[in-house]
mmCIF file of C-alpha atoms and ligand atoms in Angstrom:
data_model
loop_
_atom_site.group_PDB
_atom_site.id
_atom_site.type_symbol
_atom_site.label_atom_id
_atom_site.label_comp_id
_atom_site.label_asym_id
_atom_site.label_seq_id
_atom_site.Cartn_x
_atom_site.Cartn_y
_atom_site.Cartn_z
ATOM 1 C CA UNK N 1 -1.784 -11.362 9.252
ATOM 2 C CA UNK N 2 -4.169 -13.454 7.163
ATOM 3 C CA UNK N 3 -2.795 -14.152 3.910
ATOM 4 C CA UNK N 4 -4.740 -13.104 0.347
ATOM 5 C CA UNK N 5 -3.529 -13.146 -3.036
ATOM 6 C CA UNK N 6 -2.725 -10.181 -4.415
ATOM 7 C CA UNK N 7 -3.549 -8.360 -7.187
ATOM 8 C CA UNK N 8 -0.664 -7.970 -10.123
ATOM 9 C CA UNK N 9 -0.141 -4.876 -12.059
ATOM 10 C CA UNK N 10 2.607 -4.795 -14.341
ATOM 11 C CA UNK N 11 4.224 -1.202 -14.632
ATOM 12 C CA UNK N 12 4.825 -0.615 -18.584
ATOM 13 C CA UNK N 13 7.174 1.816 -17.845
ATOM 14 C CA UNK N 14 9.418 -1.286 -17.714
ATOM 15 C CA UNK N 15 8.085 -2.301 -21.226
ATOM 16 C CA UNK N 16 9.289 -1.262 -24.861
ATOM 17 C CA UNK N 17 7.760 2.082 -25.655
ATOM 18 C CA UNK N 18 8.298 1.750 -29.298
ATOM 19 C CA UNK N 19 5.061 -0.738 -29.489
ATOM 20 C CA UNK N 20 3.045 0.553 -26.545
ATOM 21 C CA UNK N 21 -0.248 -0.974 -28.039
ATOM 22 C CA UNK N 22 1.641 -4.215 -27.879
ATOM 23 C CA UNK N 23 2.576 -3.987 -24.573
ATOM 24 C CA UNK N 24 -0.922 -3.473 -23.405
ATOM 25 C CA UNK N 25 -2.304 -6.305 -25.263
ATOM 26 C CA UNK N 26 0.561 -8.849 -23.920
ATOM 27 C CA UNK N 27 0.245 -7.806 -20.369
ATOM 28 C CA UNK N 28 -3.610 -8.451 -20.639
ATOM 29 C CA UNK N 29 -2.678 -11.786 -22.217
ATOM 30 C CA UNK N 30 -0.586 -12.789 -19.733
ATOM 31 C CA UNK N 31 -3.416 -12.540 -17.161
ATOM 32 C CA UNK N 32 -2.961 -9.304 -15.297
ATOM 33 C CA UNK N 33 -5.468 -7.619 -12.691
ATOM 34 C CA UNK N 34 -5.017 -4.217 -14.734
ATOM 35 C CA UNK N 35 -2.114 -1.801 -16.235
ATOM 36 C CA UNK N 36 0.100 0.195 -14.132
ATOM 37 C CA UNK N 37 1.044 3.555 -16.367
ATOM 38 C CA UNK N 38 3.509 5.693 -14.721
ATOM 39 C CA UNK N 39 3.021 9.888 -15.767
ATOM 40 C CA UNK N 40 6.399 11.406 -14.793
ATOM 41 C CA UNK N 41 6.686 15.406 -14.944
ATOM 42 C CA UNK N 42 10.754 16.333 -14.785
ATOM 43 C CA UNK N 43 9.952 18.341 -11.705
ATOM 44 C CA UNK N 44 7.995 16.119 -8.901
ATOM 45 C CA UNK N 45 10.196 13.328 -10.352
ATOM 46 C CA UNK N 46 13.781 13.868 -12.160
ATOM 47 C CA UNK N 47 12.160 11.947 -14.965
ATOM 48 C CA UNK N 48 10.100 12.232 -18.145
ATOM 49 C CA UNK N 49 7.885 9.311 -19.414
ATOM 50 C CA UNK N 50 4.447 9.298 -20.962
ATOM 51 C CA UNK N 51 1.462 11.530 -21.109
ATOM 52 C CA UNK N 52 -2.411 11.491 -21.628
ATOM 53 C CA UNK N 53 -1.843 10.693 -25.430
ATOM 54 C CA UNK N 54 0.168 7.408 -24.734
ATOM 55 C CA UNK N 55 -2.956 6.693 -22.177
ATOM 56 C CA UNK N 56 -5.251 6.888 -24.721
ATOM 57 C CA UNK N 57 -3.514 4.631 -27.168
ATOM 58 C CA UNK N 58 -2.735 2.071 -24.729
ATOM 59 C CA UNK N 59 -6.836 2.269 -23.504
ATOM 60 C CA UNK N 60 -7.305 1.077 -27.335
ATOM 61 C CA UNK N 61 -5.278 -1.879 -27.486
ATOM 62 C CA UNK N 62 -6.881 -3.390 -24.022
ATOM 63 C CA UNK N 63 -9.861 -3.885 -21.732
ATOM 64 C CA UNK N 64 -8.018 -4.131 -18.945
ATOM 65 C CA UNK N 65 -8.239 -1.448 -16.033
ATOM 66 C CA UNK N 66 -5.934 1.692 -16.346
ATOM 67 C CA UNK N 67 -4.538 2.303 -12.852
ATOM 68 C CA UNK N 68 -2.679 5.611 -13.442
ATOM 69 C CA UNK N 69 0.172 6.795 -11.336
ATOM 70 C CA UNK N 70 1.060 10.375 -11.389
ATOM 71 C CA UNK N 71 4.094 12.060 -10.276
ATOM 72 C CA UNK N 72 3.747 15.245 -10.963
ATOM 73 C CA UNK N 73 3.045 18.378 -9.400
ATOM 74 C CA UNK N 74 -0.344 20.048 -9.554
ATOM 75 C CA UNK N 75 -2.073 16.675 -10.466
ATOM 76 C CA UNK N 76 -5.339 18.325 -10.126
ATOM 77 C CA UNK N 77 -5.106 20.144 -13.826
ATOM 78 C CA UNK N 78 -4.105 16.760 -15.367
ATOM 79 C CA UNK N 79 -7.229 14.628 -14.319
ATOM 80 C CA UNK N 80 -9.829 15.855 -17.020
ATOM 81 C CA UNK N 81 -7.007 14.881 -19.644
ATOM 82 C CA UNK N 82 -5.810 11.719 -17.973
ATOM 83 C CA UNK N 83 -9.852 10.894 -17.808
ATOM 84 C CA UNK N 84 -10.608 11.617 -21.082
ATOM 85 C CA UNK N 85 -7.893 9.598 -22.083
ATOM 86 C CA UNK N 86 -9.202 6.112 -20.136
ATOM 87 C CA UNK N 87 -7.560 6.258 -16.663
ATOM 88 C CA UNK N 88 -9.849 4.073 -14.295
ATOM 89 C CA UNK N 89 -7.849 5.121 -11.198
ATOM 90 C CA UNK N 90 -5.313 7.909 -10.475
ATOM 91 C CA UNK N 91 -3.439 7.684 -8.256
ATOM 92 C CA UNK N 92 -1.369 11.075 -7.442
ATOM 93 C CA UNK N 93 1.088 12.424 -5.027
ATOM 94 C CA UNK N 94 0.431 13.833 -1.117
ATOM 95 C CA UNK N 95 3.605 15.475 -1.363
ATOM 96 C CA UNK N 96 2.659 16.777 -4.680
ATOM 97 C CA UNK N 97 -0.189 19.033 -4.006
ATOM 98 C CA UNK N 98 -1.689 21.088 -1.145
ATOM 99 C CA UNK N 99 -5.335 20.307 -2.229
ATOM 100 C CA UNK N 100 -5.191 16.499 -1.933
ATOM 101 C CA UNK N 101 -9.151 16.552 -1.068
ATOM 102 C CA UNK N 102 -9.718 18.689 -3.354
ATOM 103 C CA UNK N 103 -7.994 16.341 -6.094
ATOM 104 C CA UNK N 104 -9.385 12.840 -4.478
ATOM 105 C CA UNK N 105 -13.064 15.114 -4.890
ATOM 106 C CA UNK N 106 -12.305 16.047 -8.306
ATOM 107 C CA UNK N 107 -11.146 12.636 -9.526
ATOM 108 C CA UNK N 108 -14.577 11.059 -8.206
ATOM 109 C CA UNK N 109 -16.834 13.947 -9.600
ATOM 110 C CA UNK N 110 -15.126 12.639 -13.051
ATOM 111 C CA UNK N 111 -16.296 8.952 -11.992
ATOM 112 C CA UNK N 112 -12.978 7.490 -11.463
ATOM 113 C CA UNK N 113 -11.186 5.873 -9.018
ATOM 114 C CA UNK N 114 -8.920 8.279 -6.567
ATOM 115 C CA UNK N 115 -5.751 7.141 -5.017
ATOM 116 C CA UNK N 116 -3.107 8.776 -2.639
ATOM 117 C CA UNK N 117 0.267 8.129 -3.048
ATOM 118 C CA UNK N 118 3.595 8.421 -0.252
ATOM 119 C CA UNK N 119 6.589 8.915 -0.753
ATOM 120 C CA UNK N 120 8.933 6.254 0.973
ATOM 121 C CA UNK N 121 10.129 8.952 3.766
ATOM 122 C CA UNK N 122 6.583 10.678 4.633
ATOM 123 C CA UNK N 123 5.315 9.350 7.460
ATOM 124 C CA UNK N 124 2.905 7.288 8.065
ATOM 125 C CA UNK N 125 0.758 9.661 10.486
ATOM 126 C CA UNK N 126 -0.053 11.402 7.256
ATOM 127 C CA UNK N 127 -1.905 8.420 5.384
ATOM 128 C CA UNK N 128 -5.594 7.698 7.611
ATOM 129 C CA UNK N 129 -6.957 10.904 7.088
ATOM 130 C CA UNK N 130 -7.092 9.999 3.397
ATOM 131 C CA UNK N 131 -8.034 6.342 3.968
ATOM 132 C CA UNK N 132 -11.317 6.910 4.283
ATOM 133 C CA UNK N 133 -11.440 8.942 1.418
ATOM 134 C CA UNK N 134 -10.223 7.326 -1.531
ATOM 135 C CA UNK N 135 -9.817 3.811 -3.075
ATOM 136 C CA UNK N 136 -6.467 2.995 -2.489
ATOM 137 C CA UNK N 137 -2.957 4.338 -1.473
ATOM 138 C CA UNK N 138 0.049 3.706 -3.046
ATOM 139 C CA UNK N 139 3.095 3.439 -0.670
ATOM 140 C CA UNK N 140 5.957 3.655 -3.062
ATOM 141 C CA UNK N 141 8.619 1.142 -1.700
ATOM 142 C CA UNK N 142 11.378 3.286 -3.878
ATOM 143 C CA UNK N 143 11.875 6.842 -4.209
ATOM 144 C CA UNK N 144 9.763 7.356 -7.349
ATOM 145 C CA UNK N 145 11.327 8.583 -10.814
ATOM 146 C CA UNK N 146 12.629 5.108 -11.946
ATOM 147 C CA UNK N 147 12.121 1.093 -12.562
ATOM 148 C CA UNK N 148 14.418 -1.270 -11.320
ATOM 149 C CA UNK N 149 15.187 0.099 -8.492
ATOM 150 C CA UNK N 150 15.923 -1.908 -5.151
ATOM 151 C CA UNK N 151 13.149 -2.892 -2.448
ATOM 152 C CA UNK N 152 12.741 -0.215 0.567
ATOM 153 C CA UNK N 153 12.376 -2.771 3.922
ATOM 154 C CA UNK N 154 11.465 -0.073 6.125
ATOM 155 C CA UNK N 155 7.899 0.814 3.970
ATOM 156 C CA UNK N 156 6.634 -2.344 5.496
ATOM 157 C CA UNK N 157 6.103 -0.984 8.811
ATOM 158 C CA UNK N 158 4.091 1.799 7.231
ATOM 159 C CA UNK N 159 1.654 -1.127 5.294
ATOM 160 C CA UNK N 160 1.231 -2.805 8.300
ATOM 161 C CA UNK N 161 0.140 -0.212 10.243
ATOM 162 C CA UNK N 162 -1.929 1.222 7.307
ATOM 163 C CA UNK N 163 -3.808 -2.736 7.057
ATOM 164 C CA UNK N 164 -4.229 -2.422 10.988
ATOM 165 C CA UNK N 165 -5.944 0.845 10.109
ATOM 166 C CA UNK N 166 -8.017 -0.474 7.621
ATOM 167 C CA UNK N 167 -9.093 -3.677 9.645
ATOM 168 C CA UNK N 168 -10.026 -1.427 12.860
ATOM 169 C CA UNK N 169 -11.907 0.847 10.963
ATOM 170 C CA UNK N 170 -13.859 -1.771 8.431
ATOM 171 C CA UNK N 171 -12.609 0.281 5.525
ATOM 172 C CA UNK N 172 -12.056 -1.363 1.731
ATOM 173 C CA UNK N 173 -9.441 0.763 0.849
ATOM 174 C CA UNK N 174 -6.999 -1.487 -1.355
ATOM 175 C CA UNK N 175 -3.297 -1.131 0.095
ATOM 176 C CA UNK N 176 -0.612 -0.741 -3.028
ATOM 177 C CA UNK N 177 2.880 -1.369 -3.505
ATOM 178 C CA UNK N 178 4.942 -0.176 -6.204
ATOM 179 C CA UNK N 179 9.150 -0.154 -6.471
ATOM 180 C CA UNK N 180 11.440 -2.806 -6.228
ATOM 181 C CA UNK N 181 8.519 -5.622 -6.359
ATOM 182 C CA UNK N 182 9.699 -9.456 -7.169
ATOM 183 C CA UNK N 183 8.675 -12.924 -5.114
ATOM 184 C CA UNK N 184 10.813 -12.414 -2.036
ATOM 185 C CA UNK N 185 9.360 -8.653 -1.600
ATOM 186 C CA UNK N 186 6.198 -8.944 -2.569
ATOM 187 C CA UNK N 187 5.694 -11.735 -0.481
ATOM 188 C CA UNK N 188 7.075 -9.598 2.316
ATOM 189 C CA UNK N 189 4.364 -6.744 1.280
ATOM 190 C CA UNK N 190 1.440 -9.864 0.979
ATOM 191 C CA UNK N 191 2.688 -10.555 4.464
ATOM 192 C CA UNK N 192 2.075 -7.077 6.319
ATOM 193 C CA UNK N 193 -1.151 -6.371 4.273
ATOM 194 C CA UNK N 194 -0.687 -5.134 0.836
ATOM 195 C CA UNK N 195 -3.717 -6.421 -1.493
ATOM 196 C CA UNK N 196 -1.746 -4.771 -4.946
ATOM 197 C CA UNK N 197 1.395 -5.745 -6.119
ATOM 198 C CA UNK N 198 3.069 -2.936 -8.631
ATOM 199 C CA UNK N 199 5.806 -4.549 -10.382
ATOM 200 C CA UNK N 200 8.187 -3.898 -13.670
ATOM 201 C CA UNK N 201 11.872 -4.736 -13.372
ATOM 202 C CA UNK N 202 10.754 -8.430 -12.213
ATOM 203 C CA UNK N 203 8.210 -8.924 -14.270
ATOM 204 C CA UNK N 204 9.262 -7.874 -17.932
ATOM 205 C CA UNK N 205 13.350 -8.354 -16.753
ATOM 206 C CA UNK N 206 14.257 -11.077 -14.672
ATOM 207 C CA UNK N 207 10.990 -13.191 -14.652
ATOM 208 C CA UNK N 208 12.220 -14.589 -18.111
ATOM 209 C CA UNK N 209 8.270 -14.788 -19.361
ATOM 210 C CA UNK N 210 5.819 -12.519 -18.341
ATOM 211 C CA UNK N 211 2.631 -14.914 -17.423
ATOM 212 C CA UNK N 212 5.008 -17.345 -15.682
ATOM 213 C CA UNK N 213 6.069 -13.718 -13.472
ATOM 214 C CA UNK N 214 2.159 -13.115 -12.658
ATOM 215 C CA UNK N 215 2.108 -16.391 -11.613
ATOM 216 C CA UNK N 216 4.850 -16.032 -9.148
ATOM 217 C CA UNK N 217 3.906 -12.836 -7.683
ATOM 218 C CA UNK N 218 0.283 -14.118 -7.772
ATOM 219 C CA UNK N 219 1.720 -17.316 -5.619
ATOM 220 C CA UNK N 220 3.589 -15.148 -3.016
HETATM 221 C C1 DX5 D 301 8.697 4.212 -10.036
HETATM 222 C C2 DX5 D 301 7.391 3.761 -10.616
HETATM 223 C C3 DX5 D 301 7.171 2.305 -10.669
HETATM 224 C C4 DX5 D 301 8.163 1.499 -11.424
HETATM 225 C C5 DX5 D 301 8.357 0.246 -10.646
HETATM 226 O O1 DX5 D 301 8.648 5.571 -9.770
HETATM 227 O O2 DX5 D 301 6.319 4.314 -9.880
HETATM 228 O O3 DX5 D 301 5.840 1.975 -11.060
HETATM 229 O O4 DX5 D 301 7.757 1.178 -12.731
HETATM 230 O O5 DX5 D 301 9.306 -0.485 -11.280
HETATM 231 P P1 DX5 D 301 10.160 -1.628 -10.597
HETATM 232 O O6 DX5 D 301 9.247 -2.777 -10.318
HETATM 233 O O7 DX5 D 301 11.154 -1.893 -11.679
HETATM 234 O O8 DX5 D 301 10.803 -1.070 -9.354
HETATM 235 ZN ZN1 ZN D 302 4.289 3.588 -10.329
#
């Protein structure tokens, strides 16, 4: 595989909700491609987190793109809001709806960006249909509901075989990871095609400085 450097999107589900605004504006600082926000529903996920509101707050304090990930069921009702609010991109569940073109359709018609995410157990049969239909897919390299969370080896199979997809078919679709992402993973990812590295534990945790981080995962 020909190596590319990826693009770095800091989750800030891994940063301190009591100053979201801050948060947006220090990522952006600290040179990132765009804003990972993670929209968790208690029922897709066993986990709560933020909603359109904290969207639209965070869309004030930055320019940067808003890639939004939902995991919640029925994301189709939630995209006028989540639009509304600033998203550039959402990015919602297969497993979570039975309309997925529906949703990708309704996401463009609302002149957005439309991803598809996977679950780390869905197979990978179920992802080229959709890769010629929206901007990117997320394969979640943890079972989604929480940061810091360790690194699922087995999803690189599925995003080299999704890259090999792409390349045959000439198709621009960007190839995301998200879930256990620091500089020996995402290097592994970089390696078997991904172009968009998702990462929060590393990057506002362990990487001691947050543009020093980018840097790193930037490097892999
Ligand atoms: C998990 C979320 C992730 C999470 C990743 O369900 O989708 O975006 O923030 O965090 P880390 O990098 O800590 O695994
Ligand atoms: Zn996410």
């Amino acid at each position: 595989m020909q190596k590319r450097s990826p693009l770095i999107y800091p989750s800030i589900l891994s940063g301190d909700f009591g100053h979201l605004s801050d948060e947006a504006t220090r990522i952006e600082q600290a040179g990132a491609d765009a804003i990972h926000i993670d929209i968790m529903d208690g029922h897709f996920v066993p986990n709560l987190t933020l909603g359109p509101k904290a969207v639209a707050a965070i869309n004030r304090s930055t320019n940067l793109f808003l890639d939004v990930h939902i995991m919640i069921y029925n994301p189709y009702d939630f995209v006028e809001a989540l639009v509304a609010s600033g998203a550039d991109r959402i990015t919602f569940h297969f497993e979570a709806t039975e309309d997925v073109e529906e949703t990708i359709g309704f996401i463009h018609k609302c002149g957005i960006q439309a991803g598809v995410a996977f679950r780390p157990e869905t197979s990978f049969e179920m992802v080229p249909k959709y890769l010629h239909k929206c901007d990117l897919i997320l394969l979640m390299t943890v079972n989604p509901g929480f940061g810091g969370q360790a690194f699922m080896p087995e999803v690189l199979e599925k995003v080299k075989l999704a890259r090999e997809y792409c390349q045959r078919h000439k198709l621009e679709t960007k190839i995301q990871v998200d879930g256990g992402i620091n500089a020996e993973t995402g290097k592994e990812c970089v390696k078997a095609g991904a172009d968009v590295l998702v990462s929060g534990d590393f990057l506002f945790k362990k990487a001691g400085d947050l543009a020093k981080g980018i840097a790193v995962l930037k490097g892999v």
